[in-house]
CSV table of C-alpha atoms in Angstrom, one decimal:
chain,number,residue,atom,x,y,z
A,2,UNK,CA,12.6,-48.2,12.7
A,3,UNK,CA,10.5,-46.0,15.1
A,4,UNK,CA,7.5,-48.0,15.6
A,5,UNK,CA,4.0,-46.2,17.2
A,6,UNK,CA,3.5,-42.3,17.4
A,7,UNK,CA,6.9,-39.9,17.4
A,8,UNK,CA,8.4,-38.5,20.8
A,9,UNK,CA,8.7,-34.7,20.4
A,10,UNK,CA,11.4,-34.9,23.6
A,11,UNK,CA,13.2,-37.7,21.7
A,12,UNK,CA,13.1,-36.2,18.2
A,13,UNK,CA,14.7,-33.1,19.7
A,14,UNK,CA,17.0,-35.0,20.9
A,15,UNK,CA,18.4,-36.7,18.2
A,16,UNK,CA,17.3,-34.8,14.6
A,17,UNK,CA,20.3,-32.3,14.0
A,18,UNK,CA,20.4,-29.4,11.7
A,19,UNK,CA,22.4,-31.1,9.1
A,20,UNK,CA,19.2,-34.0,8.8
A,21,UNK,CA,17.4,-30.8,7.6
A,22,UNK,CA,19.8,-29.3,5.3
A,23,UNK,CA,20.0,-32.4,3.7
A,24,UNK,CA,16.2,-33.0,3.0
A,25,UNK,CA,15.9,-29.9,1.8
A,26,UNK,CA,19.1,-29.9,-0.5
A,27,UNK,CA,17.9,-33.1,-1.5
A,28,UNK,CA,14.6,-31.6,-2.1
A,29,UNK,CA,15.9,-28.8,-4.9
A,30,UNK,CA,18.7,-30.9,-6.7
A,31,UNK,CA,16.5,-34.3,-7.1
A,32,UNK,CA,20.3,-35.1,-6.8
A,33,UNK,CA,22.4,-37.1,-3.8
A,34,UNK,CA,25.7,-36.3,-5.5
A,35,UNK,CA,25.2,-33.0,-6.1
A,36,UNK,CA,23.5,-32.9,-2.4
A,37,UNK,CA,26.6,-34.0,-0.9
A,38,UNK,CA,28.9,-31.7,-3.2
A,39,UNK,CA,26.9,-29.1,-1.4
A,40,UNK,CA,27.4,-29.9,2.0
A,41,UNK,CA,30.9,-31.1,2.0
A,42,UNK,CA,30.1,-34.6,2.6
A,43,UNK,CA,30.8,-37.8,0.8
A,44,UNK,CA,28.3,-39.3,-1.0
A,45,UNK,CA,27.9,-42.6,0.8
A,46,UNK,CA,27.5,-40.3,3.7
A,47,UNK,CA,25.0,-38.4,2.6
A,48,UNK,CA,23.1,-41.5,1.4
A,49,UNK,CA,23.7,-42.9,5.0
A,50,UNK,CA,22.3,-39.9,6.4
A,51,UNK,CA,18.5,-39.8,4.1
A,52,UNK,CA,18.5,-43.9,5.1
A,53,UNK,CA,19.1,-43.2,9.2
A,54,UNK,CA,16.0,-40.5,8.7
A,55,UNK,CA,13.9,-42.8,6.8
A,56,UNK,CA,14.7,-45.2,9.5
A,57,UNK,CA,13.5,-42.9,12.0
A,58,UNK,CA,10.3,-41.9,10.5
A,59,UNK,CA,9.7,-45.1,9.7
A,60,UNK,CA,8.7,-44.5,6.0
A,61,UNK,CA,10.5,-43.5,2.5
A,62,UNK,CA,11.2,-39.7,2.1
A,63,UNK,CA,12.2,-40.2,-1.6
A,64,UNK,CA,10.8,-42.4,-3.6
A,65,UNK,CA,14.3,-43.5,-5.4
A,66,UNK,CA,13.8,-42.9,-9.6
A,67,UNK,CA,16.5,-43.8,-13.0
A,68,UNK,CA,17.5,-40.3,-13.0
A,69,UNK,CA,16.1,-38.2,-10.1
A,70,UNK,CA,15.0,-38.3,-5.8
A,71,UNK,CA,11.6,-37.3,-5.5
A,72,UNK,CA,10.1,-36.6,-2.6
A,73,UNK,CA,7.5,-39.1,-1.3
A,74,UNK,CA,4.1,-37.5,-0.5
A,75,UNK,CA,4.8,-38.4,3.3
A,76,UNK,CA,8.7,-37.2,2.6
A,77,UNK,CA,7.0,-33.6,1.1
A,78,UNK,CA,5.6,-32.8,4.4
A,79,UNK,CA,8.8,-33.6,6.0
A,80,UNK,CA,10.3,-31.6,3.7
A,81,UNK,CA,8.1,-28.5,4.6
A,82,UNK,CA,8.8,-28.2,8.1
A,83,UNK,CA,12.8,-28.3,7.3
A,84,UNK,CA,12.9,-25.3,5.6
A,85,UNK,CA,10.8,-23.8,8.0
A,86,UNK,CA,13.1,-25.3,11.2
A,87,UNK,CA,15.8,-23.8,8.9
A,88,UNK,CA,14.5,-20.7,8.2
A,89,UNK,CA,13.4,-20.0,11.7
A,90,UNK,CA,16.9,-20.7,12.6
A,91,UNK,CA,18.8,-18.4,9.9
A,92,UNK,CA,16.2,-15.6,11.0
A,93,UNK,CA,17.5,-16.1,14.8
A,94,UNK,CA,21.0,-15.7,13.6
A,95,UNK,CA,20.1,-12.8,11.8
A,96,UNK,CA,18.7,-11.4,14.4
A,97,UNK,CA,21.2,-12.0,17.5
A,98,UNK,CA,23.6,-10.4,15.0
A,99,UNK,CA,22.0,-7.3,13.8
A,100,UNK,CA,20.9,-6.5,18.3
A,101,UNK,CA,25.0,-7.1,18.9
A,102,UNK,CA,26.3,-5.0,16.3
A,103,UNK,CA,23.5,-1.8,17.4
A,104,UNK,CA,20.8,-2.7,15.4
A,105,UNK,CA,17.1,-2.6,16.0
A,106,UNK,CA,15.5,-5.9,14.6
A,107,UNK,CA,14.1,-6.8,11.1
A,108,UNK,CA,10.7,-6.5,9.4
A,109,UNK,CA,10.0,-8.3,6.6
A,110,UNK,CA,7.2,-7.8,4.5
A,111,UNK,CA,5.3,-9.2,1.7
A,112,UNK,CA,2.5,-7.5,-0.4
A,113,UNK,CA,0.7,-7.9,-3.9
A,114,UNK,CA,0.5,-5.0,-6.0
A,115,UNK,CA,-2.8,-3.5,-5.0
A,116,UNK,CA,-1.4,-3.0,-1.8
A,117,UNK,CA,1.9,-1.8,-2.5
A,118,UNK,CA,1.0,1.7,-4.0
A,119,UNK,CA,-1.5,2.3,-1.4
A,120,UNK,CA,-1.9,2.2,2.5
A,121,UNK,CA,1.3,-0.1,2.5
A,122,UNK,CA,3.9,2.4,2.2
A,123,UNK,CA,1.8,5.1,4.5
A,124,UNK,CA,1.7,2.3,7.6
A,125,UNK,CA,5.4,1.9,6.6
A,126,UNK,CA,6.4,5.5,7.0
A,127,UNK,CA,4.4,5.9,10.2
A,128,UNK,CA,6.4,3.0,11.6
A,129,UNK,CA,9.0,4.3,11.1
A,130,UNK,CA,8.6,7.4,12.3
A,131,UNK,CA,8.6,5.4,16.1
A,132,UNK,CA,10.8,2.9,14.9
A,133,UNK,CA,13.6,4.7,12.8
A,134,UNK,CA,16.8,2.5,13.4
A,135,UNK,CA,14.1,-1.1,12.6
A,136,UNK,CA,15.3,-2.3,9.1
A,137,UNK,CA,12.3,-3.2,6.7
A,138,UNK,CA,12.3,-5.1,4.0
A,139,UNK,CA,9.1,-5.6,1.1
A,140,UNK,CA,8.8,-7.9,-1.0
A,141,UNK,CA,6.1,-7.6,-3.8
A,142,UNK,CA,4.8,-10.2,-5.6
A,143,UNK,CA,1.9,-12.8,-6.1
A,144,UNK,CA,-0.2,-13.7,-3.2
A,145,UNK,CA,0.4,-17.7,-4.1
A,146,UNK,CA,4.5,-16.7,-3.6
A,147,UNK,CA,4.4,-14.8,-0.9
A,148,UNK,CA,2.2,-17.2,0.8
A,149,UNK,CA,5.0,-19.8,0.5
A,150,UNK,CA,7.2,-17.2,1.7
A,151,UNK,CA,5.7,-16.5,4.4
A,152,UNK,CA,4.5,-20.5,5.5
A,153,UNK,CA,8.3,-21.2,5.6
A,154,UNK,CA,9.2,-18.4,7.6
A,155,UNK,CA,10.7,-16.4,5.4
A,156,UNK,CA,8.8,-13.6,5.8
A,157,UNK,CA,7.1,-12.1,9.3
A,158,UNK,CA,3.3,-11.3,7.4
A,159,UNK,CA,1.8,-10.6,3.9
A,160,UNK,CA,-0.3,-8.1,2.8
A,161,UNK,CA,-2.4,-10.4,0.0
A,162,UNK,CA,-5.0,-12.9,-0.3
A,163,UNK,CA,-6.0,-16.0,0.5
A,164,UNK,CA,-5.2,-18.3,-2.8
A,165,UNK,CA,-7.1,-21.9,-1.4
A,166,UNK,CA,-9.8,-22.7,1.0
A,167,UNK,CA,-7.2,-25.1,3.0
A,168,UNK,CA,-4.9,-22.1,4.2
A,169,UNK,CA,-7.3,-20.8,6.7
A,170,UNK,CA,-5.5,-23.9,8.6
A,171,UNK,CA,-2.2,-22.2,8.0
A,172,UNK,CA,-2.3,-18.2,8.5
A,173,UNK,CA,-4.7,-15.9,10.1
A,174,UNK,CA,-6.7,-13.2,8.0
A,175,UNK,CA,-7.9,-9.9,8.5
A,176,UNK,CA,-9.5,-8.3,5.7
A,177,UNK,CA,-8.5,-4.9,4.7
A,178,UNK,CA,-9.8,-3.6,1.1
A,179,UNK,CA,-11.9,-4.5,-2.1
A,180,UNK,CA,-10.6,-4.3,-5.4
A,181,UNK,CA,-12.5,-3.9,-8.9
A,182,UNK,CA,-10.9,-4.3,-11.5
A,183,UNK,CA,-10.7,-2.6,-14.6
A,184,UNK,CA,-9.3,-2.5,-18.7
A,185,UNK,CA,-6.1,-0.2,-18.7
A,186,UNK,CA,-5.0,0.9,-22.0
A,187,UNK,CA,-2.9,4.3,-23.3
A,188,UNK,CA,-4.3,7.2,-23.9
A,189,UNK,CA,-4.6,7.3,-27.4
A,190,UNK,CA,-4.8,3.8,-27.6
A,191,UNK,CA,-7.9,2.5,-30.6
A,192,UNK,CA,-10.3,1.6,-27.8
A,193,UNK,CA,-10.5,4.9,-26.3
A,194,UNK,CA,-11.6,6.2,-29.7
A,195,UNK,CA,-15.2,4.3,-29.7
A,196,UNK,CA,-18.4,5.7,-28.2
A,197,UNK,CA,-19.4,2.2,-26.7
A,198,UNK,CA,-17.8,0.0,-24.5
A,199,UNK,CA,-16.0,-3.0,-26.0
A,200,UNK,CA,-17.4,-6.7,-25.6
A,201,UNK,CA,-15.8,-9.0,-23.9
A,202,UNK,CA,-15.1,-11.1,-26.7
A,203,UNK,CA,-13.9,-8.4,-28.8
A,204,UNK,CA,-10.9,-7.6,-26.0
A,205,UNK,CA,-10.1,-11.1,-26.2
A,206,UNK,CA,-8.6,-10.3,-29.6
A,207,UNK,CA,-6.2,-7.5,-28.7
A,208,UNK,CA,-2.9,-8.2,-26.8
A,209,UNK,CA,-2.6,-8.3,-23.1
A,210,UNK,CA,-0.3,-8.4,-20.4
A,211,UNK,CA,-1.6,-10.3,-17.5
A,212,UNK,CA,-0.4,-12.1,-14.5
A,213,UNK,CA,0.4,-15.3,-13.9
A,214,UNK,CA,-2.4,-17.7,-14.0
A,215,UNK,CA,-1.7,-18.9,-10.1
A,216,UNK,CA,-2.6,-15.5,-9.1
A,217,UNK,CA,-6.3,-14.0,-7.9
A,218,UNK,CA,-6.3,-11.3,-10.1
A,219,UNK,CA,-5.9,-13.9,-13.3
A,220,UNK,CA,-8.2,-15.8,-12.2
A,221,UNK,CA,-10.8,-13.3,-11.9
A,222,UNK,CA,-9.9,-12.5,-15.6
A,223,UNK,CA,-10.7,-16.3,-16.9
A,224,UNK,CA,-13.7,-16.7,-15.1
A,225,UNK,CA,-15.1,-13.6,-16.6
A,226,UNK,CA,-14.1,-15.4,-20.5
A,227,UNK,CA,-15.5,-18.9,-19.0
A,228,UNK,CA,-18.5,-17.3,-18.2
A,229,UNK,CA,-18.9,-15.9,-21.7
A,230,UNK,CA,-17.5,-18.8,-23.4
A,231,UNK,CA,-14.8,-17.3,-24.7
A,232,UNK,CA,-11.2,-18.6,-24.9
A,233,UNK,CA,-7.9,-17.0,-23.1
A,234,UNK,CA,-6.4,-14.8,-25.4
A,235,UNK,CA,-3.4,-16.1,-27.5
A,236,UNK,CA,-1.3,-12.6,-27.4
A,237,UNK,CA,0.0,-12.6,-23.4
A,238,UNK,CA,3.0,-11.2,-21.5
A,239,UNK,CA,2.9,-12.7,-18.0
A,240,UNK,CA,4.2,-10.3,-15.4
A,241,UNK,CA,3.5,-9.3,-11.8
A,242,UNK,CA,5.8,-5.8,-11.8
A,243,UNK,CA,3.4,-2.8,-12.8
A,244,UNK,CA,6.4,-0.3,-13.9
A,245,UNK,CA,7.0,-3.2,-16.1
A,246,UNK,CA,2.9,-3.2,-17.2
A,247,UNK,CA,2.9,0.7,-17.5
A,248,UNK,CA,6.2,0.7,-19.6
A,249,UNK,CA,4.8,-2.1,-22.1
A,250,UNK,CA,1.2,-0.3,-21.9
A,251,UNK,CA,2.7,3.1,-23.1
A,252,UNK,CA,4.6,1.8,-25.9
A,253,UNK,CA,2.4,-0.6,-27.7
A,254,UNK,CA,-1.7,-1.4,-28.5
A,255,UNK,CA,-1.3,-4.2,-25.5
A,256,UNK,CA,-4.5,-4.3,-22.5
A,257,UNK,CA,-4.2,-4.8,-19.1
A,258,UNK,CA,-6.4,-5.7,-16.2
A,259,UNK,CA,-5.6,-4.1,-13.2
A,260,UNK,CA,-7.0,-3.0,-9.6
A,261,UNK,CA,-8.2,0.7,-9.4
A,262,UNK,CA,-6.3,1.3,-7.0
A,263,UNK,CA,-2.6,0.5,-8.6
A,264,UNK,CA,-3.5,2.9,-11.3
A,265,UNK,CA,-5.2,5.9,-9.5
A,266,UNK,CA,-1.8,7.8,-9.7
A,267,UNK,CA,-0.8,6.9,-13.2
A,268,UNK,CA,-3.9,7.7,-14.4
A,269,UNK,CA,-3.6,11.3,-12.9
A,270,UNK,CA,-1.2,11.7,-15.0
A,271,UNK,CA,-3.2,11.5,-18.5
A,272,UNK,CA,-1.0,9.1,-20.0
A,273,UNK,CA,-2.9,6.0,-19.2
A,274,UNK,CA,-7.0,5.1,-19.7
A,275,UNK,CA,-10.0,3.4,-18.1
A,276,UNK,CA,-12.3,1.9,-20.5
A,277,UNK,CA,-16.0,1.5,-19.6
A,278,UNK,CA,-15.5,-2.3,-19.2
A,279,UNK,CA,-15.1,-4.0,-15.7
A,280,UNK,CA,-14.0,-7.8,-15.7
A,281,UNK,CA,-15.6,-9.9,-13.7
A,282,UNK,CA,-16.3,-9.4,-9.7
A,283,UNK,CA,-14.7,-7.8,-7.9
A,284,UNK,CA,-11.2,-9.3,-6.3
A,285,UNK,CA,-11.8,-10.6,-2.6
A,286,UNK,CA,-10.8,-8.5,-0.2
A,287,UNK,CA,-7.1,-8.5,0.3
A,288,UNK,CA,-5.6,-8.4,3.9
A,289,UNK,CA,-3.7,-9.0,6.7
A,290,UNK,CA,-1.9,-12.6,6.8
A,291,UNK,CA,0.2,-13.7,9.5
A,292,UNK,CA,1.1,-17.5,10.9
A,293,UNK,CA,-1.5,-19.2,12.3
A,294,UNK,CA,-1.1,-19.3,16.4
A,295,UNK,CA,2.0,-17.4,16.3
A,296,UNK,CA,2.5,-14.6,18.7
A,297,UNK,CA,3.3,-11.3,16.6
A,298,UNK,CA,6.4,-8.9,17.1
A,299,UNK,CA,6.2,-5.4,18.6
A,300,UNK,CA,7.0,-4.1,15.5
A,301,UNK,CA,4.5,-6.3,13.3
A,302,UNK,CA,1.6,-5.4,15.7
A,303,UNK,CA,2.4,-1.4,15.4
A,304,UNK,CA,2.3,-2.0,11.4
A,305,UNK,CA,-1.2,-3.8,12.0
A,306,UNK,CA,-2.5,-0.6,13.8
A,307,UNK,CA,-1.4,1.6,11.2
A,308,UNK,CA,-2.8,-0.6,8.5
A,309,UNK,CA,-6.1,-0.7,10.2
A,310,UNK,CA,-6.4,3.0,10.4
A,311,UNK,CA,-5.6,3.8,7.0
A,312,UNK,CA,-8.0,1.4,5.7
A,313,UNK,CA,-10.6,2.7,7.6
A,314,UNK,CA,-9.6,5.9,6.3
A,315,UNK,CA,-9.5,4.4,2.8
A,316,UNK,CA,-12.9,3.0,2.8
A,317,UNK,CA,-14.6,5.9,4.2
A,318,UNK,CA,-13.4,8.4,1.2
């Protein structure tokens, strides 16, 4: 058992690759046998393998339960910096094989919604514009996902939000826009039809389709009903895609609270409405995230530029 503090020369020495497919293997099935079904190994080895860690670390990794392994709070952060060893890893084999075969790197990118309709795809075409052959690849979703994405390596920056205090000690941050949000409904929708705008506690009635509640924007929208006293509606869709939210918008009485700035071309087309009602604050600003201390690729810091100038550009309209 390794007694005192860890030897970063030593543990590179003898932690292999396998140690960390295991843990995290381990880590989704909650399951030795199936562990070792996955990586070709019997199961007395694989059990073997966990104990030899344990061993090492000097502390359980799994705390061992009837029916499932879970990890141990100590074993969780283990856990964390496998996958991202692992991903770093699959990203350098990635990219050794895209340069041999003629290629020109990789880009990958995460971004919540507000961002994705906006200056996103503008810094992505002027990018490419110097960089035609680099492949890029967006991912949109939640700012909580993507910044698990992003911690394990599995993405090279986000364009999102900060979701906890703590992550300041993860990523870096550089604000880019403001979002306020607002009541989107169809055109002909009920609402529209009133001379006032609604309370509050009157929308609360209606339908809505709202994100999930681990995002920003949601939790913008139950403040706003905490502050009021008034309870979450009890008619919800949860979703984070906006064709989906437009689609389910057109054809039914359903609400939704979305960022200005997702709906500024839908609404140029007539089909969709603002009320007079804006929930809550406004969202924080969301922005550039990248890994804490990490130097940035020649292709990430280009996109940064452009980002930077079209929100400049964006703010000063």
């Amino acid at each position: 058992m390794t007694t005192g503090k860890l030897s970063h020369a030593h543990l590179c020495g003898w932690l292999r690759f396998k140690h960390l497919t295991l843990l995290t293997t381990l880590a989704e099935s909650r399951n030795m046998h199936a562990t070792a079904r996955v990586m070709h190994l019997s199961q007395p080895a694989a059990s073997k393998m966990l104990r030899d860690l344990e061993v090492y670390f000097g502390f359980a990794l799994f705390e061992r339960l009837p029916r499932a392994m879970q990890p141990t709070e100590l074993g969780e952060q283990v856990i964390r910096h496998a996958w991202i060893l692992l991903n770093d890893m699959e990203r350098l084999v990635d990219d050794i094989n895209d340069l041999r075969e003629g290629g020109y790197g990789q880009l990958l990118i995460g971004a919540i919604a507000a961002a994705a309709p906006e200056i996103l795809p503008a810094a992505i075409a002027r990018l490419k514009q110097a960089r035609p052959r680099l492949s890029v690849s967006l991912q949109e979703q939640t700012s909580d996902r993507l910044l698990l994405e992003l911690e394990h390596k599995r993405l090279d920056l986000v364009i999102g939000r900060l979701t906890h205090v703590s992550q300041h000690n993860l990523f870096d941050f550089e604000p880019l826009l403001d979002e306020p949000l607002r009541v989107v409904v169809r055109r002909d929708h009920p609402l529209t039809r009133r001379g006032e705008a609604p309370s509050l506690d009157e929308l609360s009635h209606w339908p809505w389709i709202l994100h999930p509640l681990s995002s920003p924007m949601r939790g913008v929208f139950e403040s706003a009903l905490a502050e009021e006293g008034i309870a979450t509606p009890a008619n919800v869709v949860e979703t984070t895609s906006i064709q989906a939210t437009l689609q389910l918008l057109q054809s039914s009485d359903m609400l939704a609270v979305l960022p200005r700035s997702v709906m500024r071309r839908p609404l140029a087309g007539g089909q969709y409405v603002v009320l007079e009602r804006v929930i809550g604050k406004p969202l924080d600003y969301y922005g550039i995230i990248t890994r804490r201390q990490e130097p940035l690729s020649p292709a990430v810091e280009e996109l940064v530029v452009h980002l930077r100038r079209l929100a400049a550009e964006a703010d000063g309209r």
